[in-house]
Coordinates of C-alpha atoms and ligand atoms in Angstrom, one line a residue:
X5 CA -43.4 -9.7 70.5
X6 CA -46.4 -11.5 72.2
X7 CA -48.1 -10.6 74.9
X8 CA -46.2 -12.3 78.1
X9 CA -42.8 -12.0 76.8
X10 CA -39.8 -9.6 77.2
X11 CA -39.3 -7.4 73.7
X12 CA -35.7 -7.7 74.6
X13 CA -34.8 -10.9 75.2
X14 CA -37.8 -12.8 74.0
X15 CA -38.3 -14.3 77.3
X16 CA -41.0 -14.9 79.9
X17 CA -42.0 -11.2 81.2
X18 CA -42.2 -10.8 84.9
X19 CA -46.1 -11.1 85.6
X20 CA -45.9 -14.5 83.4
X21 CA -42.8 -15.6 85.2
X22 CA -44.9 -15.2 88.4
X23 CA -47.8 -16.3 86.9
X24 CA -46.2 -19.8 86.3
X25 CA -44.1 -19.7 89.5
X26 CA -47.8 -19.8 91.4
X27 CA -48.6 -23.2 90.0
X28 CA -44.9 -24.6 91.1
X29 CA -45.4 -28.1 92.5
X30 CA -43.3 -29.2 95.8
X31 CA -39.8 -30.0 94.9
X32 CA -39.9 -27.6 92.1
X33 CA -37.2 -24.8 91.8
X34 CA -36.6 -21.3 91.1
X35 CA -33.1 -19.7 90.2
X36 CA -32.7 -16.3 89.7
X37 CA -29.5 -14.9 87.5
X38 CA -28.4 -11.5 88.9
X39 CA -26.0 -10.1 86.7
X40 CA -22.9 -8.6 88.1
X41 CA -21.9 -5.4 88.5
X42 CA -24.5 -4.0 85.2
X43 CA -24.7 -0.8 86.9
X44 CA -20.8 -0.1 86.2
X45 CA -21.2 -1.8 82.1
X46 CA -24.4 1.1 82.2
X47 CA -22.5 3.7 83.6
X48 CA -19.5 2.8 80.7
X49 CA -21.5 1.9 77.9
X50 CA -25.1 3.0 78.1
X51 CA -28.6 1.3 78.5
X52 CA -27.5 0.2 74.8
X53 CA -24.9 -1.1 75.4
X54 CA -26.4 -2.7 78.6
X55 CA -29.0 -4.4 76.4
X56 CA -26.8 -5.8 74.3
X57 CA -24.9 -7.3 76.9
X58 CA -28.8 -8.3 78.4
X59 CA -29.8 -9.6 75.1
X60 CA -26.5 -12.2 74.7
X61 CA -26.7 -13.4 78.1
X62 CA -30.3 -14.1 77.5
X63 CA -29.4 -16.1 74.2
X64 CA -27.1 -17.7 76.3
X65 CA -29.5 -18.6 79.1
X66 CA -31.9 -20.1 76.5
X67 CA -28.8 -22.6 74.9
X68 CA -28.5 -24.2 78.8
X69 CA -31.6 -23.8 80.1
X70 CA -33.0 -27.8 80.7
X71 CA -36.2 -28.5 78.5
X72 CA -39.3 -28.0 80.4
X73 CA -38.2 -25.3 82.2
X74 CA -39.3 -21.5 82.0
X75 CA -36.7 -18.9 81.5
X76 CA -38.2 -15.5 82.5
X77 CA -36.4 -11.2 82.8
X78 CA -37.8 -11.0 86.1
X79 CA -35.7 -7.5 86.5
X80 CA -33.6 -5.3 84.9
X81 CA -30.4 -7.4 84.8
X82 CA -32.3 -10.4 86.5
X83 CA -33.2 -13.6 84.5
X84 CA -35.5 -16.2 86.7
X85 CA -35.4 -20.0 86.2
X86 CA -38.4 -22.3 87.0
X87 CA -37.8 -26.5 87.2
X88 CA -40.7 -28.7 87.4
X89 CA -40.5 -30.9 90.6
X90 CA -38.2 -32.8 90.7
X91 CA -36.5 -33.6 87.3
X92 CA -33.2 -31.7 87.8
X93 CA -31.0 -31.0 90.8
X94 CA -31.6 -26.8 91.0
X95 CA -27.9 -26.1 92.3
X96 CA -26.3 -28.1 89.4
X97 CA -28.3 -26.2 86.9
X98 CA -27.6 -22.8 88.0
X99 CA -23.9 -24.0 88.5
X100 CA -24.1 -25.0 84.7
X101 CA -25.8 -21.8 83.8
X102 CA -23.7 -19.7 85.7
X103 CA -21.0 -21.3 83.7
X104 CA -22.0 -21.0 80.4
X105 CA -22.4 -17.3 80.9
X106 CA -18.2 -16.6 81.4
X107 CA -17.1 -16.9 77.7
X108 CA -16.0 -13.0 76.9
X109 CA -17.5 -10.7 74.9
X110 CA -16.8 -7.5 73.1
X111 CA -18.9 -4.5 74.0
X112 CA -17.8 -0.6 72.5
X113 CA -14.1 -1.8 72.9
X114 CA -14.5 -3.2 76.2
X115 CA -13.7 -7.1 76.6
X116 CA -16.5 -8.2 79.5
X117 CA -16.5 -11.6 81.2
X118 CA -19.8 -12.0 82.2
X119 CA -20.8 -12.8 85.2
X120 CA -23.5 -13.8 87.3
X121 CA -24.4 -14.5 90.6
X122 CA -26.8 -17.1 90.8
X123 CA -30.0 -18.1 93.9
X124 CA -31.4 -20.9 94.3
X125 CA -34.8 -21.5 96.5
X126 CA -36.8 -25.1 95.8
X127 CA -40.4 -25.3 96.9
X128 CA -40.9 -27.6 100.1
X129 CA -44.1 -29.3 101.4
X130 CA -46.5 -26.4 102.8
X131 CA -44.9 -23.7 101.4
X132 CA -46.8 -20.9 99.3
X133 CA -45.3 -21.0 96.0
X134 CA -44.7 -17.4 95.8
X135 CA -42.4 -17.2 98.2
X136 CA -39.8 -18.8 96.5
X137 CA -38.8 -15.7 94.4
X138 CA -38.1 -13.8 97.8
X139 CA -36.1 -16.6 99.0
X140 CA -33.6 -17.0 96.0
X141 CA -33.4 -13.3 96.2
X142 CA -31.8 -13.5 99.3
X143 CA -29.8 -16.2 98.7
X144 CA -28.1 -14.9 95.8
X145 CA -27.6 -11.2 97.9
X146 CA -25.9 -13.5 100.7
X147 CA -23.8 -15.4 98.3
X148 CA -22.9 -11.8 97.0
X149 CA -22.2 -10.9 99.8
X150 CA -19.8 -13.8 101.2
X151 CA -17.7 -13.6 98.1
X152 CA -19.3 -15.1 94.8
X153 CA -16.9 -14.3 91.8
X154 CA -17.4 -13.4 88.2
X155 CA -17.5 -9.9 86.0
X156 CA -16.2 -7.8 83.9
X157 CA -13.0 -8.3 82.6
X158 CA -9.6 -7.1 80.7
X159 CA -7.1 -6.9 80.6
X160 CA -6.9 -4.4 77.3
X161 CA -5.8 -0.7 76.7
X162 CA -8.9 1.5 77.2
X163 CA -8.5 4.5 75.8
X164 CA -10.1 7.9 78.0
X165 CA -10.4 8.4 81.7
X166 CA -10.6 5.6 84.5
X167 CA -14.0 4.9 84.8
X168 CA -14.5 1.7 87.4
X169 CA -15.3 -0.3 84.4
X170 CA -11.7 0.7 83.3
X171 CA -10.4 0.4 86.2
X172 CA -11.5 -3.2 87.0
X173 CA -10.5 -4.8 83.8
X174 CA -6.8 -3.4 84.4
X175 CA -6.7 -4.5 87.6
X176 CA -7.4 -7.6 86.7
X177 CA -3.9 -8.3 84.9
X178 CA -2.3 -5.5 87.6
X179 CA -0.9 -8.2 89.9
X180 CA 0.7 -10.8 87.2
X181 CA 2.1 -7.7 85.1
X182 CA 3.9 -7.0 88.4
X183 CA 2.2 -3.5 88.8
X184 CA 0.9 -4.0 92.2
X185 CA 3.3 -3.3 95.4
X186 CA 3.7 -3.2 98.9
X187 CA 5.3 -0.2 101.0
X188 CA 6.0 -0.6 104.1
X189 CA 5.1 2.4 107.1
X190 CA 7.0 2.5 110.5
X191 CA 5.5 1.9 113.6
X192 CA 6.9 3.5 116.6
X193 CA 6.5 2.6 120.4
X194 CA 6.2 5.4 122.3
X195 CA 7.7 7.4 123.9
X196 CA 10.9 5.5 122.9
X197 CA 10.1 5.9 118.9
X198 CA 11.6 2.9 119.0
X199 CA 10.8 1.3 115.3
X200 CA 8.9 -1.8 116.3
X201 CA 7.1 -2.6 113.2
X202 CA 6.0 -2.4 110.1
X203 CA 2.0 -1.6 107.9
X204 CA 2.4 -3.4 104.7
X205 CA 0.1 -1.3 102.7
X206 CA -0.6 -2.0 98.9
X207 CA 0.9 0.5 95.6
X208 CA -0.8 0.4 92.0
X209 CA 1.0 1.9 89.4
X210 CA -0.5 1.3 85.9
X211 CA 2.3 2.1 83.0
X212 CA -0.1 5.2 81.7
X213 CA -1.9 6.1 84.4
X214 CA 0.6 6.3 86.8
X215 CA 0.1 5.3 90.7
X216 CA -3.9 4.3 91.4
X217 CA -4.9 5.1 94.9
X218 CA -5.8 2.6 97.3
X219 CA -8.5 5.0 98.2
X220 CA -9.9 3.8 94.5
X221 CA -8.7 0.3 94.1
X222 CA -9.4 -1.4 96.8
X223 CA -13.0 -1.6 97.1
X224 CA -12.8 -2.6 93.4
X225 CA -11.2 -4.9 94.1
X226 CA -13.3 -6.3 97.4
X227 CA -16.0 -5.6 94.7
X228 CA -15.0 -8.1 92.3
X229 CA -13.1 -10.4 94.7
X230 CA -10.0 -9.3 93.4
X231 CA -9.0 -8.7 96.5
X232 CA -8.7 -12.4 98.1
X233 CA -6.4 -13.1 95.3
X234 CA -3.8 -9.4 96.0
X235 CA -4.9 -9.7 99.8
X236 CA -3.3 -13.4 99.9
X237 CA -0.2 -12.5 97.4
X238 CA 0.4 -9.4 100.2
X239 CA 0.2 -11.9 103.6
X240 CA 3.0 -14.5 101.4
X241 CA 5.7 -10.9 100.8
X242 CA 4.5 -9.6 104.2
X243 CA 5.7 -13.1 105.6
X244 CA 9.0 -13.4 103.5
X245 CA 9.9 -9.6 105.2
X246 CA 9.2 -10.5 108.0
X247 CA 12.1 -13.0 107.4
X248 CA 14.1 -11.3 105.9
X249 CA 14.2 -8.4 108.7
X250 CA 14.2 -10.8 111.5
X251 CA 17.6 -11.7 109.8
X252 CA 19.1 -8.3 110.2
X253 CA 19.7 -8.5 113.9
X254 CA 19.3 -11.8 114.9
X255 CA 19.4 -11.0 118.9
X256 CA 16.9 -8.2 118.8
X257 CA 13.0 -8.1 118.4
X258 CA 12.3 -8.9 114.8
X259 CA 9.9 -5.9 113.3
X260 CA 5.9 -7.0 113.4
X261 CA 4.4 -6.7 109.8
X262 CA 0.7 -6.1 109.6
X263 CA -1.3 -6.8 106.8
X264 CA -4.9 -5.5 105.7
X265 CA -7.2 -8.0 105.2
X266 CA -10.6 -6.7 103.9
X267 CA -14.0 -8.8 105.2
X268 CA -14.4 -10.3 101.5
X269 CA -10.9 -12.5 102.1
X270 CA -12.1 -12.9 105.7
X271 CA -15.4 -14.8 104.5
X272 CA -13.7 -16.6 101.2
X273 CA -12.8 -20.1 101.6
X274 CA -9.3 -21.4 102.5
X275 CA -8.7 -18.1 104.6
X276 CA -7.7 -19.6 107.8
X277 CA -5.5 -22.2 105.8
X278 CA -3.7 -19.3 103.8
X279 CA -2.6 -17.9 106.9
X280 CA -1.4 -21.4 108.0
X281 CA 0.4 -22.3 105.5
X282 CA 2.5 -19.2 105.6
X283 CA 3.1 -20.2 109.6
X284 CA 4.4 -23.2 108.7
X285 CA 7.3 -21.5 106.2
X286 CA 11.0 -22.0 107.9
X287 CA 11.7 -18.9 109.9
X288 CA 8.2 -17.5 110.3
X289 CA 6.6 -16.7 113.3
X290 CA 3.1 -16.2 113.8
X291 CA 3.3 -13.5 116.2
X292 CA 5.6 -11.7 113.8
X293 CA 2.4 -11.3 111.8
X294 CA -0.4 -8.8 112.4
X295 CA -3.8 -9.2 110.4
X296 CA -5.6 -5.4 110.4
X297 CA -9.5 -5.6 110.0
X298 CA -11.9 -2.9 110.4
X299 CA -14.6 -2.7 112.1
X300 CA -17.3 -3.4 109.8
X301 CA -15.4 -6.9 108.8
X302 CA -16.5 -7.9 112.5
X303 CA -19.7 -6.0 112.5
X304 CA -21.5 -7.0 110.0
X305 CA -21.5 -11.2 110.8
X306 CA -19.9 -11.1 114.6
X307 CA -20.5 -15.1 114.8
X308 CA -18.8 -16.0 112.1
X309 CA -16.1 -13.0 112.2
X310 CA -15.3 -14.1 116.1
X311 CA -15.1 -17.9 115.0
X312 CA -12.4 -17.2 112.4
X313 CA -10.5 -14.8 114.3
X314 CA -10.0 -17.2 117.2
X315 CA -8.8 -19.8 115.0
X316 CA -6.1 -17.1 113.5
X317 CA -5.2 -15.9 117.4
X318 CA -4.8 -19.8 118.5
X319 CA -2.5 -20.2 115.3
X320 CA -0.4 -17.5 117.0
X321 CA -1.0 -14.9 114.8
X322 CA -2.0 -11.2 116.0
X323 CA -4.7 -9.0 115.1
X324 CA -5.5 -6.0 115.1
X325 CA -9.0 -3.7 115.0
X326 CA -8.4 -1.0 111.9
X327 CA -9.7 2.8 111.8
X328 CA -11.7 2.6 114.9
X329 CA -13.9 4.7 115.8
X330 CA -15.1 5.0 112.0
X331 CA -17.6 2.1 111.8
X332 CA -20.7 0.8 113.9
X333 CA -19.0 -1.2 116.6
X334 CA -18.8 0.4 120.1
X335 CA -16.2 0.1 122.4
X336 CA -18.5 -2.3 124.3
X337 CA -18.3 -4.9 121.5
X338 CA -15.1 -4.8 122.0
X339 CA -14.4 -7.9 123.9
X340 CA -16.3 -10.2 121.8
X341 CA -13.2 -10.6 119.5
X342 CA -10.2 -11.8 120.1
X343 CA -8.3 -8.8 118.9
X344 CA -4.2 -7.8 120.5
X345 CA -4.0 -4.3 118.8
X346 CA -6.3 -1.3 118.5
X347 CA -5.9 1.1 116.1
X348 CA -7.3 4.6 116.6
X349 CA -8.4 5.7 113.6
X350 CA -6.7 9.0 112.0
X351 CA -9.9 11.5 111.9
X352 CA -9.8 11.4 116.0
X353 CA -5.7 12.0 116.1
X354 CA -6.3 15.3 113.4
X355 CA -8.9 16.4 115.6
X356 CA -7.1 16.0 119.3
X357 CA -5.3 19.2 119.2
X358 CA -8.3 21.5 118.0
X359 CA -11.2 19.5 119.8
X360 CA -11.5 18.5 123.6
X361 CA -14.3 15.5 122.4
X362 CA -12.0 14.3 120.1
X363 CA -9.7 13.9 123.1
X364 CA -11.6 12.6 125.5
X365 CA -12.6 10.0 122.6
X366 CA -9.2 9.1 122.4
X367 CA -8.5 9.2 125.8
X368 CA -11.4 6.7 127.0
X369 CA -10.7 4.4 124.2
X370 CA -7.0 3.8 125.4
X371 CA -8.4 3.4 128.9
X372 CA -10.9 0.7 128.3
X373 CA -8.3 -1.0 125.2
X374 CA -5.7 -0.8 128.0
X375 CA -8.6 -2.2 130.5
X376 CA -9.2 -5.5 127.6
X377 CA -5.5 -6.1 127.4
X378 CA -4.7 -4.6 124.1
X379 CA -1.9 -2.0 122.7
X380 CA -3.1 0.7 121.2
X381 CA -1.6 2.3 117.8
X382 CA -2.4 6.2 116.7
X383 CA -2.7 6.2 113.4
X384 CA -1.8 9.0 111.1
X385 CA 0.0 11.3 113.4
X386 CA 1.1 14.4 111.7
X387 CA 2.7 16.7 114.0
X388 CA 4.4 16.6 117.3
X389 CA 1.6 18.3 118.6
X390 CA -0.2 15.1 118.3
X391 CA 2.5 13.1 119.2
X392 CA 3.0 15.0 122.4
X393 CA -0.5 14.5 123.3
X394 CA -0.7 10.7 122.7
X395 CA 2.0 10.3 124.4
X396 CA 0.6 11.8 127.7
X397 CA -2.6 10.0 127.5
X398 CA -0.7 6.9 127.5
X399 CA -1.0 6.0 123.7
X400 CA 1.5 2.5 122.8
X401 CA 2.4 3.2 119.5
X402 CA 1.9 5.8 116.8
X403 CA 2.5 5.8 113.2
X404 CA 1.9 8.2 111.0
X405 CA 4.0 11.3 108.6
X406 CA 5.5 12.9 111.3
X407 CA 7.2 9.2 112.3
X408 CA 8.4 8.4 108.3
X409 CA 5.4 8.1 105.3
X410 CA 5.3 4.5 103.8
X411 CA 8.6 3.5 102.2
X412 CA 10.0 1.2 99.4
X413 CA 11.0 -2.2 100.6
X414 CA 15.1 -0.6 100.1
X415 CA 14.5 2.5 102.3
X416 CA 12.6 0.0 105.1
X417 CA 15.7 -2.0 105.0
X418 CA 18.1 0.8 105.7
X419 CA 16.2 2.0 108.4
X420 CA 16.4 -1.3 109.9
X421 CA 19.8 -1.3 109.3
X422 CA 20.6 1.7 110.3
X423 CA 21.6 2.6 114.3
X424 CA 22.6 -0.9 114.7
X425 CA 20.0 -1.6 117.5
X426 CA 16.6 -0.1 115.9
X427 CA 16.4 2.5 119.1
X428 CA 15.9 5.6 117.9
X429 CA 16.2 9.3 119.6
X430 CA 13.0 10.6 121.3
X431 CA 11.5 13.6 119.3
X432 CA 13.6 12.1 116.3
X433 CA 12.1 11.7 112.9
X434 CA 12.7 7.9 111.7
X435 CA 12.8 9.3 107.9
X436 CA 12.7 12.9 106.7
X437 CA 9.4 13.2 105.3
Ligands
C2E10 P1 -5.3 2.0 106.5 O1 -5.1 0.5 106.7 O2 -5.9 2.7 107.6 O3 -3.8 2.5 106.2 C1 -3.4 3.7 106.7 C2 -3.5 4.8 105.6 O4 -3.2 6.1 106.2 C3 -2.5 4.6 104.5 O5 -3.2 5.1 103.3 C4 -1.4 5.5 104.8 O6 -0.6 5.9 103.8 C5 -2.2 6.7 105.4 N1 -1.4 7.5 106.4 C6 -0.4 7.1 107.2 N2 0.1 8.1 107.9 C7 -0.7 9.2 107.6 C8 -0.6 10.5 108.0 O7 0.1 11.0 108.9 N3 -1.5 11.4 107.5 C9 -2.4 11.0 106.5 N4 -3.2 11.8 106.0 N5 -2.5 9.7 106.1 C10 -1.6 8.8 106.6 P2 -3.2 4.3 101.9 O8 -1.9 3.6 101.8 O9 -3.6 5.2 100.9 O10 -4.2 3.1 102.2 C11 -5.6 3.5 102.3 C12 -6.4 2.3 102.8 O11 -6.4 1.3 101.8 C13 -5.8 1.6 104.0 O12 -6.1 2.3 105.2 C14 -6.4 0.2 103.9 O13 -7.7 0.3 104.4 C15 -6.5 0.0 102.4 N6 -5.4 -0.8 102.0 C16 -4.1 -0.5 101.7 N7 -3.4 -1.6 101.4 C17 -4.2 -2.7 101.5 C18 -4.0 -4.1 101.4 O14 -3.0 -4.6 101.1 N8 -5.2 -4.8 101.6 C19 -6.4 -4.3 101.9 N9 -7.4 -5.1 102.1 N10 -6.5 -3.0 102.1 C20 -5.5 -2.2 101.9
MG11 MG1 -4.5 -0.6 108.1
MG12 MG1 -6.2 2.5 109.4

């Protein structure tokens, strides 16, 4: 191989790449090609198998790439494009690149889909050309981060463990092989335990691994984006039970379902209108529905995160702040979002019996929810103990293994059904555990 060019892939090496990027005239562009996720093929198949997959995406690169332009391994798993002012429109190239990578290929066994994630920065009057890369950079780790798609994928048998490659490819199929399910957890007011509601909260059980914890697939799946896809399949069932149950006793309160809905859905286009749309369906009523975030979903972009909460809360719909007290966002913050329901995160309710912060935590935090208007939920309550306590420091709700663990849709419907009104006896357990 020359000097100036990648042995791998044949292309531009990084100091030539930069090298050329410096004499960029205004109205030129750079993309850079991140690939997705090359950590987890690494970790799965080796730096061999890595550069294999490298090497084809590289071929690939070259096939698309518009003549005149310089196609450089800036990185590891990072391929940079330079245009020359102003021949080509830079976002339609890297759309078209981006493209081209997606047809599968095999790998050790594994079927990838390759994907990339693409940035695009184009040199403006004044600018020093070398800032570019930097800015591309970032664009591509905020596209990333608001939900760009593309990766590995399946769905195949892979035979031996669950690594996160595995994982992902299987999940992939999960939903349409009708693997994935929802189980439904009581919510109890207190100190009625009165069944008000429901926590729709999602099952994977793969035919030879058997049932997948959430604890492992979700952030696969907000990883991949996965997750907009399951999280909007889980609002439309939450929605029909909510239906459905609302039937059951027609004069009573209808049960509230909440859903978990993870930042990556939050930020992904047609969000609002999902939510909508399942409004609109006869018999549904928004308030009926409660959208669960956590904190980091609002944390991490509060502008935007307050903007599409509000237009969810003046739809009619409710929401609810998730495991709080776990991330960065201070009971301060707390007004800035629209939010009906807090939910005290389970760590605090396991500590309140053994630890006086833990309840003084708790206790503050239902004063100054109860201060901004909103109900507060325990979450995880284990023992009567707990419940006890909650109770006397004026807790709303709790729900939790003591109250009933999460239950099949049939076993949600009996409960309903059973004791005509859903009242149930204080110190009663909904379900035997
Ligand atoms: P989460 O939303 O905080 O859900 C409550 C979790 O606590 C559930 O775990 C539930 O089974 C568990 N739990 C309830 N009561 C008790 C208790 O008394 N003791 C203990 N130790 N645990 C209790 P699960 O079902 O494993 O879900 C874990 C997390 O996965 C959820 O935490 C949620 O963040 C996420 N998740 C589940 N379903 C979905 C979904 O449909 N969409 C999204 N985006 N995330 C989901
Ligand atoms: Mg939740
Ligand atoms: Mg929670």
């Amino acid at each position: 191989m020359p000097s100036g060019f990648d042995a791998l892939t044949g292309l531009l090496d990084r100091a030539t790449f930069r090298r050329k990027l410096g004499a960029l005239e205004v109205g030129g562009a750079v993309i850079v090609l991140d690939v997705d996720r090359f950590v987890r093929v690494e970790e799965a198949l080796g730096t061999a198998g890595g550069d294999r997959l490298l090497a084809t995406l590289a071929e690939r690169l070259k096939s698309v790439a518009p003549p005149g332009s310089d196609l450089g391994r800036i990185g590891d798993d990072d391929f940079g494009l330079l245009l020359q002012a102003p021949a080509h429109d830079a976002v339609l190239v890297a759309e078209d690149m981006r493209l081209a990578l997606t047809e599968p290929l095999e790998i050790d066994g594994y079927e990838l889909v390759p994907g990339m994630t693409a940035g695009v920065a184009v040199l403006e009057d004044g600018d020093p050309a070398d800032v570019l890369l930097g800015r591309a950079t970032a664009a591509l780790a905020r596209a990333r981060k608001t939900g760009r798609r593309m990766g590995v994928a399946g769905p195949r048998p892979i035979a031996g463990g669950t690594s996160d490659l595995a994982l992902e490819c299987a999940l992939r199929g999960a939903m349409d092989r009708g693997e994935i399910e929802l189980v439904w957890q009581p919510i109890a007011a207190m100190p009625s335990l009165e069944l008000v509601g429901f926590e729709a909260l999602m099952r994977w059980t793969h035919p030879t691994w058997g049932a997948v914890s959430p604890a492992r697939f979700i952030p696969i799946a907000e990883e991949t984006g996965l997750i907009v896809a399951l999280g909007a399949w889980a609002a439309e069932v939450a929605s029909e039970r909510v239906v459905a149950w609302s039937r059951l006793d027609p004069d009573g309160t209808p049960p509230f379902v909440t859903v978990n809905v993870s930042s990556r859905q939050v930020f992904a286009p047609g969000f609002v209108e999902g939510f909508r749309a399942l409004a609109r369906r006869p018999g549904v009523r928004a308030g009926s529905l409660v959208i669960e975030l956590t904190e980091s979903t609002v944390v991490d972009e509060p502008e935007r995160a307050a903007r599409t909460l509000t237009q969810l809360k003046n739809d009619g719909f409710r929401l609810a702040i998730d495991d709080f007290g776990t991330g960065h966002s201070s009971l301060g913050q707390l007004h800035r979002f629209p939010f009906d329901i807090l939910k005290v995160d389970r760590s605090f309710v396991a500590a309140m019996c053994a630890s006086q912060q833990a309840r003084t935590v708790i206790s503050s935090t239902i004063q100054l929810a109860h201060a901004l208007g909103l109900d507060v939920v325990a979450e995880g309550v284990e023992t009567v103990d707990e419940l006890a306590r909650l109770g006397a420091l004026q807790c709303d709700k709790a729900q939790g293994f003591y109250l009933s663990r999460p239950l099949p849709d049939a076993d949600a419907q009996r409960v309903l059904r059973s004791g005509g009104g859903r009242l149930l006896r204080p110190a009663r357990r909904l379900v035997a555990a």
